mmCIF file of C-alpha atoms in Angstrom:
data_model
loop_
_atom_site.group_PDB
_atom_site.id
_atom_site.type_symbol
_atom_site.label_atom_id
_atom_site.label_comp_id
_atom_site.label_asym_id
_atom_site.label_seq_id
_atom_site.Cartn_x
_atom_site.Cartn_y
_atom_site.Cartn_z
ATOM 1 C CA ASN A 1 -15.589 37.430 -4.072
ATOM 2 C CA ALA A 2 -17.997 34.602 -3.128
ATOM 3 C CA GLY A 3 -16.493 31.489 -4.793
ATOM 4 C CA VAL A 4 -18.240 28.400 -3.429
ATOM 5 C CA THR A 5 -20.992 29.052 -0.911
ATOM 6 C CA GLN A 6 -22.654 26.308 1.087
ATOM 7 C CA THR A 7 -25.382 26.400 3.699
ATOM 8 C CA PRO A 8 -26.086 25.707 6.472
ATOM 9 C CA LYS A 9 -22.787 25.886 8.302
ATOM 10 C CA PHE A 10 -24.007 23.889 11.274
ATOM 11 C CA ARG A 11 -26.958 21.537 11.667
ATOM 12 C CA ILE A 12 -28.147 18.934 14.134
ATOM 13 C CA LEU A 13 -30.467 16.285 12.753
ATOM 14 C CA LYS A 14 -32.394 13.545 14.467
ATOM 15 C CA ILE A 15 -32.113 9.991 13.193
ATOM 16 C CA GLY A 16 -34.484 9.464 10.301
ATOM 17 C CA GLN A 17 -34.847 13.137 9.389
ATOM 18 C CA SER A 18 -33.968 14.438 5.949
ATOM 19 C CA MET A 19 -32.282 17.630 4.863
ATOM 20 C CA THR A 20 -30.651 19.355 1.943
ATOM 21 C CA LEU A 21 -27.252 20.985 1.966
ATOM 22 C CA GLN A 22 -27.213 23.855 -0.476
ATOM 23 C CA CYS A 23 -24.216 24.727 -2.636
ATOM 24 C CA THR A 24 -23.720 27.426 -5.212
ATOM 25 C CA GLN A 25 -20.660 28.681 -7.082
ATOM 26 C CA ASP A 26 -20.156 31.860 -9.069
ATOM 27 C CA MET A 27 -16.984 30.903 -10.953
ATOM 28 C CA ASN A 28 -18.790 29.314 -13.930
ATOM 29 C CA HIS A 29 -17.140 25.986 -13.164
ATOM 30 C CA ASN A 30 -18.434 22.954 -14.996
ATOM 31 C CA TYR A 31 -17.398 20.436 -12.356
ATOM 32 C CA MET A 32 -18.877 20.324 -8.878
ATOM 33 C CA TYR A 33 -18.297 17.900 -6.023
ATOM 34 C CA TRP A 34 -19.494 16.903 -2.602
ATOM 35 C CA TYR A 35 -16.970 15.486 -0.149
ATOM 36 C CA ARG A 36 -17.322 14.364 3.421
ATOM 37 C CA GLN A 37 -14.597 14.491 6.036
ATOM 38 C CA ASP A 38 -14.974 12.398 9.150
ATOM 39 C CA PRO A 39 -13.099 13.516 12.284
ATOM 40 C CA GLY A 40 -9.347 13.145 11.851
ATOM 41 C CA MET A 41 -9.732 11.645 8.411
ATOM 42 C CA GLY A 42 -9.245 12.652 4.802
ATOM 43 C CA LEU A 43 -11.782 13.584 2.152
ATOM 44 C CA LYS A 44 -14.120 11.085 0.576
ATOM 45 C CA LEU A 45 -16.033 11.876 -2.603
ATOM 46 C CA ILE A 46 -19.796 11.435 -2.301
ATOM 47 C CA TYR A 47 -21.078 12.637 -5.670
ATOM 48 C CA TYR A 48 -19.809 14.783 -8.477
ATOM 49 C CA SER A 49 -21.133 16.494 -11.577
ATOM 50 C CA VAL A 50 -19.411 17.385 -14.831
ATOM 51 C CA GLY A 51 -22.116 19.784 -15.932
ATOM 52 C CA ALA A 52 -25.771 20.707 -15.599
ATOM 53 C CA GLY A 53 -27.961 17.625 -15.796
ATOM 54 C CA ILE A 54 -25.085 15.177 -15.285
ATOM 55 C CA THR A 55 -24.218 13.580 -11.948
ATOM 56 C CA ASP A 56 -22.321 10.483 -10.910
ATOM 57 C CA LYS A 57 -21.466 8.570 -7.769
ATOM 58 C CA GLY A 58 -18.207 8.886 -5.925
ATOM 59 C CA GLU A 59 -16.741 6.589 -3.285
ATOM 60 C CA VAL A 60 -19.466 6.873 -0.636
ATOM 61 C CA PRO A 61 -22.844 7.717 -2.267
ATOM 62 C CA ASN A 62 -25.144 5.572 -0.125
ATOM 63 C CA GLY A 63 -27.685 7.616 1.820
ATOM 64 C CA TYR A 64 -27.301 10.699 -0.372
ATOM 65 C CA ASN A 65 -28.776 12.149 -3.535
ATOM 66 C CA VAL A 66 -27.830 15.088 -5.715
ATOM 67 C CA SER A 67 -29.182 17.081 -8.603
ATOM 68 C CA ARG A 68 -27.624 19.624 -10.953
ATOM 69 C CA SER A 69 -30.276 21.645 -12.690
ATOM 70 C CA THR A 70 -28.031 24.680 -13.246
ATOM 71 C CA THR A 71 -24.302 25.292 -13.624
ATOM 72 C CA GLU A 72 -24.259 27.220 -10.355
ATOM 73 C CA ASP A 73 -26.132 24.938 -7.960
ATOM 74 C CA PHE A 74 -25.418 21.451 -6.671
ATOM 75 C CA PRO A 75 -27.550 20.538 -3.638
ATOM 76 C CA LEU A 76 -26.892 17.405 -1.587
ATOM 77 C CA ARG A 77 -29.895 15.599 -0.127
ATOM 78 C CA LEU A 78 -29.606 13.383 2.944
ATOM 79 C CA GLU A 79 -32.467 10.936 3.243
ATOM 80 C CA LEU A 80 -33.214 9.177 6.524
ATOM 81 C CA ALA A 81 -30.236 10.555 8.426
ATOM 82 C CA ALA A 82 -28.123 8.066 10.355
ATOM 83 C CA PRO A 83 -25.405 8.632 12.992
ATOM 84 C CA SER A 84 -22.835 7.406 10.443
ATOM 85 C CA GLN A 85 -23.559 10.550 8.431
ATOM 86 C CA THR A 86 -22.209 12.774 11.182
ATOM 87 C CA SER A 87 -19.413 14.520 9.365
ATOM 88 C CA VAL A 88 -18.198 17.742 7.812
ATOM 89 C CA TYR A 89 -19.427 18.188 4.270
ATOM 90 C CA PHE A 90 -17.552 20.196 1.690
ATOM 91 C CA CYS A 91 -18.926 21.366 -1.599
ATOM 92 C CA ALA A 92 -16.334 22.178 -4.245
ATOM 93 C CA SER A 93 -15.988 23.153 -7.880
ATOM 94 C CA SER A 94 -13.428 23.253 -10.674
ATOM 95 C CA TYR A 95 -13.111 23.947 -14.391
ATOM 96 C CA GLY A 96 -12.280 20.301 -14.976
ATOM 97 C CA PRO A 97 -9.254 18.240 -16.026
ATOM 98 C CA SER A 98 -8.600 20.041 -19.301
ATOM 99 C CA THR A 99 -7.522 23.158 -17.414
ATOM 100 C CA GLY A 100 -5.656 21.650 -14.490
ATOM 101 C CA ASN A 101 -8.661 20.828 -12.308
ATOM 102 C CA THR A 102 -7.796 23.021 -9.339
ATOM 103 C CA ILE A 103 -10.604 22.426 -6.865
ATOM 104 C CA TYR A 104 -12.011 25.276 -4.825
ATOM 105 C CA PHE A 105 -13.861 24.406 -1.657
ATOM 106 C CA GLY A 106 -16.704 25.931 0.279
ATOM 107 C CA GLU A 107 -16.260 26.590 3.978
ATOM 108 C CA GLY A 108 -17.843 23.315 5.056
ATOM 109 C CA SER A 109 -21.060 22.256 6.740
ATOM 110 C CA TRP A 110 -20.843 20.576 10.140
ATOM 111 C CA LEU A 111 -23.625 17.993 10.453
ATOM 112 C CA THR A 112 -24.406 15.991 13.575
ATOM 113 C CA VAL A 113 -26.992 13.206 13.578
ATOM 114 C CA VAL A 114 -28.308 12.263 17.017
ATOM 115 C CA ALA B 1 -6.477 3.503 -10.230
ATOM 116 C CA GLN B 2 -5.079 6.539 -8.499
ATOM 117 C CA LYS B 3 -3.559 6.600 -5.069
ATOM 118 C CA VAL B 4 -1.961 9.224 -2.862
ATOM 119 C CA THR B 5 0.010 8.277 0.230
ATOM 120 C CA GLN B 6 0.976 10.663 2.970
ATOM 121 C CA ALA B 7 2.884 8.382 5.292
ATOM 122 C CA GLN B 8 3.378 11.005 7.999
ATOM 123 C CA THR B 9 0.186 11.164 10.026
ATOM 124 C CA GLU B 10 1.432 13.783 12.480
ATOM 125 C CA ILE B 11 4.519 15.954 12.680
ATOM 126 C CA SER B 12 5.482 18.240 15.538
ATOM 127 C CA VAL B 13 8.233 20.833 15.277
ATOM 128 C CA VAL B 14 9.393 23.855 17.189
ATOM 129 C CA GLU B 15 9.007 27.266 15.611
ATOM 130 C CA LYS B 16 11.753 28.197 13.130
ATOM 131 C CA GLU B 17 12.545 24.589 12.312
ATOM 132 C CA ASP B 18 12.300 23.430 8.718
ATOM 133 C CA VAL B 19 9.831 20.629 8.017
ATOM 134 C CA THR B 20 9.120 18.472 4.976
ATOM 135 C CA LEU B 21 5.789 16.822 4.311
ATOM 136 C CA ASP B 22 5.995 13.764 2.103
ATOM 137 C CA CYS B 23 3.593 12.792 -0.661
ATOM 138 C CA VAL B 24 3.869 9.719 -2.878
ATOM 139 C CA TYR B 25 1.413 9.088 -5.669
ATOM 140 C CA GLU B 26 0.412 6.337 -8.071
ATOM 141 C CA THR B 27 -1.187 6.740 -11.461
ATOM 142 C CA ARG B 28 -0.967 5.087 -14.864
ATOM 143 C CA ASP B 29 -1.707 8.335 -16.646
ATOM 144 C CA THR B 30 1.035 10.332 -18.295
ATOM 145 C CA THR B 31 -0.891 13.582 -17.898
ATOM 146 C CA TYR B 32 -1.870 14.480 -14.368
ATOM 147 C CA TYR B 33 -1.838 17.255 -11.813
ATOM 148 C CA LEU B 34 -0.632 17.310 -8.240
ATOM 149 C CA PHE B 35 -1.876 19.632 -5.544
ATOM 150 C CA TRP B 36 -1.314 20.650 -1.965
ATOM 151 C CA TYR B 37 -4.110 22.010 0.195
ATOM 152 C CA LYS B 38 -3.975 23.437 3.712
ATOM 153 C CA GLN B 39 -6.704 22.972 6.308
ATOM 154 C CA PRO B 40 -6.123 25.246 9.320
ATOM 155 C CA PRO B 41 -7.901 24.655 12.641
ATOM 156 C CA SER B 42 -10.796 26.813 11.430
ATOM 157 C CA GLY B 43 -11.618 24.000 8.991
ATOM 158 C CA GLU B 44 -11.618 25.520 5.523
ATOM 159 C CA LEU B 45 -9.574 23.984 2.722
ATOM 160 C CA VAL B 46 -7.129 26.332 1.061
ATOM 161 C CA PHE B 47 -5.446 25.635 -2.269
ATOM 162 C CA LEU B 48 -1.661 26.094 -2.098
ATOM 163 C CA ILE B 49 -0.148 24.834 -5.344
ATOM 164 C CA ARG B 50 -0.724 22.849 -8.513
ATOM 165 C CA ARG B 51 1.915 21.159 -10.665
ATOM 166 C CA ASN B 52 1.392 19.324 -13.924
ATOM 167 C CA SER B 53 3.167 16.114 -14.810
ATOM 168 C CA PHE B 54 5.263 17.752 -17.506
ATOM 169 C CA ASP B 55 6.785 20.351 -15.247
ATOM 170 C CA GLU B 56 9.310 18.986 -12.788
ATOM 171 C CA GLN B 57 10.730 22.344 -11.835
ATOM 172 C CA ASN B 58 10.791 22.940 -8.125
ATOM 173 C CA GLU B 59 8.801 25.898 -6.925
ATOM 174 C CA ILE B 60 9.380 28.320 -4.111
ATOM 175 C CA SER B 61 6.860 30.738 -2.681
ATOM 176 C CA GLY B 62 8.135 32.588 0.334
ATOM 177 C CA ARG B 63 8.809 30.036 3.062
ATOM 178 C CA TYR B 64 7.104 27.269 1.073
ATOM 179 C CA SER B 65 8.807 25.084 -1.507
ATOM 180 C CA TRP B 66 7.754 22.035 -3.443
ATOM 181 C CA ASN B 67 9.923 19.263 -4.871
ATOM 182 C CA PHE B 68 8.349 17.202 -7.666
ATOM 183 C CA GLN B 69 10.222 14.088 -8.759
ATOM 184 C CA LYS B 70 8.586 11.814 -11.320
ATOM 185 C CA SER B 71 11.333 9.210 -10.901
ATOM 186 C CA THR B 72 10.191 8.553 -7.349
ATOM 187 C CA SER B 73 6.522 9.590 -7.847
ATOM 188 C CA SER B 74 6.870 12.129 -5.088
ATOM 189 C CA PHE B 75 5.667 15.674 -4.550
ATOM 190 C CA ASN B 76 7.097 16.827 -1.248
ATOM 191 C CA PHE B 77 6.357 20.101 0.505
ATOM 192 C CA THR B 78 8.881 21.934 2.656
ATOM 193 C CA ILE B 79 8.182 24.776 5.044
ATOM 194 C CA THR B 80 11.274 26.753 5.956
ATOM 195 C CA ALA B 81 11.511 28.514 9.301
ATOM 196 C CA SER B 82 8.104 27.226 10.400
ATOM 197 C CA GLN B 83 5.702 29.449 12.291
ATOM 198 C CA VAL B 84 2.833 28.709 14.654
ATOM 199 C CA VAL B 85 0.412 29.838 11.938
ATOM 200 C CA ASP B 86 1.621 26.949 9.776
ATOM 201 C CA SER B 87 -0.099 24.519 12.165
ATOM 202 C CA ALA B 88 -2.705 22.769 10.042
ATOM 203 C CA VAL B 89 -3.589 19.586 8.253
ATOM 204 C CA TYR B 90 -1.976 19.426 4.830
ATOM 205 C CA PHE B 91 -3.444 17.338 2.032
ATOM 206 C CA CYS B 92 -1.742 16.174 -1.120
ATOM 207 C CA ALA B 93 -4.008 15.385 -4.080
ATOM 208 C CA LEU B 94 -3.774 13.925 -7.585
ATOM 209 C CA SER B 95 -6.012 14.535 -10.594
ATOM 210 C CA ALA B 96 -5.577 12.627 -13.844
ATOM 211 C CA ASN B 97 -7.354 13.454 -17.072
ATOM 212 C CA THR B 98 -8.677 9.951 -17.530
ATOM 213 C CA ASN B 99 -10.352 9.871 -14.125
ATOM 214 C CA ALA B 100 -13.237 12.089 -15.179
ATOM 215 C CA GLY B 101 -11.997 15.041 -13.188
ATOM 216 C CA LYS B 102 -12.104 13.253 -9.870
ATOM 217 C CA SER B 103 -9.245 14.062 -7.562
ATOM 218 C CA THR B 104 -7.750 11.588 -5.126
ATOM 219 C CA PHE B 105 -6.677 12.983 -1.773
ATOM 220 C CA GLY B 106 -4.179 11.616 0.695
ATOM 221 C CA ASP B 107 -5.244 11.167 4.300
ATOM 222 C CA GLY B 108 -3.431 14.317 5.340
ATOM 223 C CA THR B 109 -0.521 15.203 7.589
ATOM 224 C CA THR B 110 -1.226 17.136 10.768
ATOM 225 C CA LEU B 111 1.534 19.636 11.392
ATOM 226 C CA THR B 112 1.885 21.206 14.813
ATOM 227 C CA VAL B 113 4.338 24.048 15.202
ATOM 228 C CA LYS B 114 5.097 24.820 18.831
ATOM 229 C CA PRO B 115 6.303 28.237 19.962
#
């Protein structure tokens, strides 16, 4: 019963390093999302995708890139990590608005940039 | 534009008290969905309930109940006889068909239930 799986769970990056957060879902959802949650705050949408090959920016896309080559996978790339990117990152997926758009989240990835 | 307001930043109650978490939303769409999610101290986000804009019936699930009122654009969540395990951050969210599937989340309400 995997659902949405994201890796790694924890990571410490140095300023200027790059990394990719991996995300895969096995629910055949068309829509996938990346959110970030800063300490004590709500969720902010970074990027989302409505299907393979289609991605679009959310509220806070600067410093990130995504790709969606398959329905299952939606990796998030951090280029030139900065301390402001210290956050918890959640990958999520849903069937989309036509079927109620219930979003299912991965367990989160805790990223610290030092 | 969509907006979700959870005016209560933090609530603290003693076990067995009832508590209501408020959620007020804004949207111009006539078709939309409202959600509540729970984020326990372990950090994961757990889906609790979804309501669509055409169904104003209140819902009860065990100790949880939800009151949806379109007239006041509110979707409030009540926990009856609260327990320590209910301590979490609770998020209200809104998804409208015309917003390309993007959901808008409130800033969350941190509920602490003391023994």
